[in-house]
Amino acid sequence: MSEFKLQVTGVSKSYVSKSKERSIQALSDITFEVKKGKILGIVGESGCGKSTLSRIIAGLEAPDSGSVEVTGKPHPVISKYVMTNSQRAVQLVFQDPYSSLNPRQPIYKAIAEVVKIYNPELSEENRAQRVNDLLRRVGISQDMSNRYPHQFSGGQRQRICIARSLAANPEILLLDEPVSALDVSVRADIINLLLELKEQFDLTYIFVSHDLEIVKHVSDDIMVMNAGRVVEKGSWKEVMENPQDDYTRTLIAAMPSLNREE
Amino acid sequence: MSLLRVSNLTVETSLDGKTLVDDVSFTIDEGESVGIVGESGSGKSLSALSILSLLPNGVRKSSGTIEFKGKEIAPESLLDIRGNRISMVYQDPMTSLNPMMKIGRQIEEVLEAHNIEADPARVLLALSNVRISDPEKSANSYPHEFSGGMRQRVMIAIALLLQPDLLIADEPTTALDVTIQRQILNLVKEQKTLNNASILWISHDLGVVAEMVEKVIVMYAGRIVEVGSVKEIFENPHHPYTVGLIGSLVKRKHQQKMISIPGTPPKPWTVTEQCGFAGRCSQVLPKCTQKKPELISEGRQSFACFNPIQGGL
């Protein structure tokens, strides 16, 4: 068995523009690994390739070359409309919890749907129990489960999205800017919840964000991307306190100064 | 005399009179930089938009006065003030520039609107002032040919074109990447020193506000809850909401629980005769839900709270 939960080796991806004149290299030769139970933070600015990389890790898109392995086994690319148990291991949580929930579906159904796919053996009663348990774990009370997404606040909606991703019994959660769309006062709440859930469910996290301050707080290791390449990676301390790459240094210097230490 | 004085400003929805901004008063002195911080729905942008009568459709100012240099801003004097003595920069530069018009022409238009002869040299100077390389080529380009940061530079060039006394910046860097945000922050600081303009900086990002202004106004659920200098607000906040907000930023030990405020902000119109923060407050007293706390001053700092936190963070 592999020592790593996630191993990404030599992943490259390019897109051809609509007019077929130009080819855009979105990712070039990305290699990294994450140990079980660790949090890898990926930072970079818009266009650096971090979203393409998340899509490839999640199996939503195939790389041109290179491989993605979860617990030593190749992670399959999802074929349209067919979800199998093999995709279960990696689940995504997106930035905007409103656009990732169906506005016409009560949240109970949104989660029950996922339970049904991955645990079809459960009876209706057991499924209900599982949905309610997931909601409780993310701090949403059971009697709100028949409400629609618009009846919840942004922070609550993100909790619901997290519960839905947990319904698949994942091993890795890919968090793509999970708090960027939320108000400052609820961000801390969601971060605290994510850190708790990681322990409870024995998860490994990939935390993608442009917010260095938050990445620094949550990550064990940090990987900095620029223009489709990894420019620096290391422990959070090494990267934040002794950055080696010029681009990393520029990013850190650009953080607005609110340097209060506890 | 204050440069701008906003007194008892109240903004509501036109259709059903729901309060969005409740009795907001503040002043900005000449050359002073003031920040308004708050979350979405706190009323910070509406307060700023009210100054130049730019409230969106469906929302209206129901009471309050806005005085500029000691005189109330009358509808007929708006054209002389807007874009001239007070100008504004918005969050999204793409929607504030005309996509069908060349950059240079958009700058000329501002001059013409204020009956100033459009001098090409002045347009090029405005562009080079905001560090746009090759101003001649840029003046001849369309907005879509520019990156987000470059577009925001153009907006700043337009806003500063007539050397305004007050620049209102409504989340001008929120849509930008951090390294570009850094460039824009530095540019505004530099231009402020050059023009000695006052700044009203609206943001949800406390870090940016701390860097850009001297005085901070904290808004919550449509009301001002605390006002003070950056140092006072960050080191000795009194209102429990401010304390929570600053606390959520204080660096915690790596991967340890962050300080958070439970719950979510209420809609401004649902809080009438009570403190808007009462439902989330750890310091709540019975009277907090019976009476609206007024803003009271203690030295140069003021706060609206019956049970303020003393002794700093």
Short mmCIF file of N, CA and C in Angstrom, two decimals, chain A residues 26 101 193 223 238:
data_model
loop_
_atom_site.label_atom_id
_atom_site.label_comp_id
_atom_site.label_asym_id
_atom_site.label_seq_id
_atom_site.Cartn_x
_atom_site.Cartn_y
_atom_site.Cartn_z
N ALA A 26 -2.39 24.94 -19.91
CA ALA A 26 -2.97 25.27 -18.60
C ALA A 26 -2.14 24.68 -17.46
N LEU A 101 -25.97 24.05 -5.43
CA LEU A 101 -27.16 23.32 -4.95
C LEU A 101 -28.30 23.60 -5.92
N LEU A 193 -15.19 24.18 11.37
CA LEU A 193 -15.96 22.97 11.06
C LEU A 193 -15.12 22.00 10.22
N MET A 223 1.63 24.55 -1.68
CA MET A 223 2.19 24.49 -3.03
C MET A 223 1.78 25.78 -3.72
N GLU A 238 8.10 26.60 5.98
CA GLU A 238 9.17 26.92 5.01
C GLU A 238 8.68 27.92 3.97
#
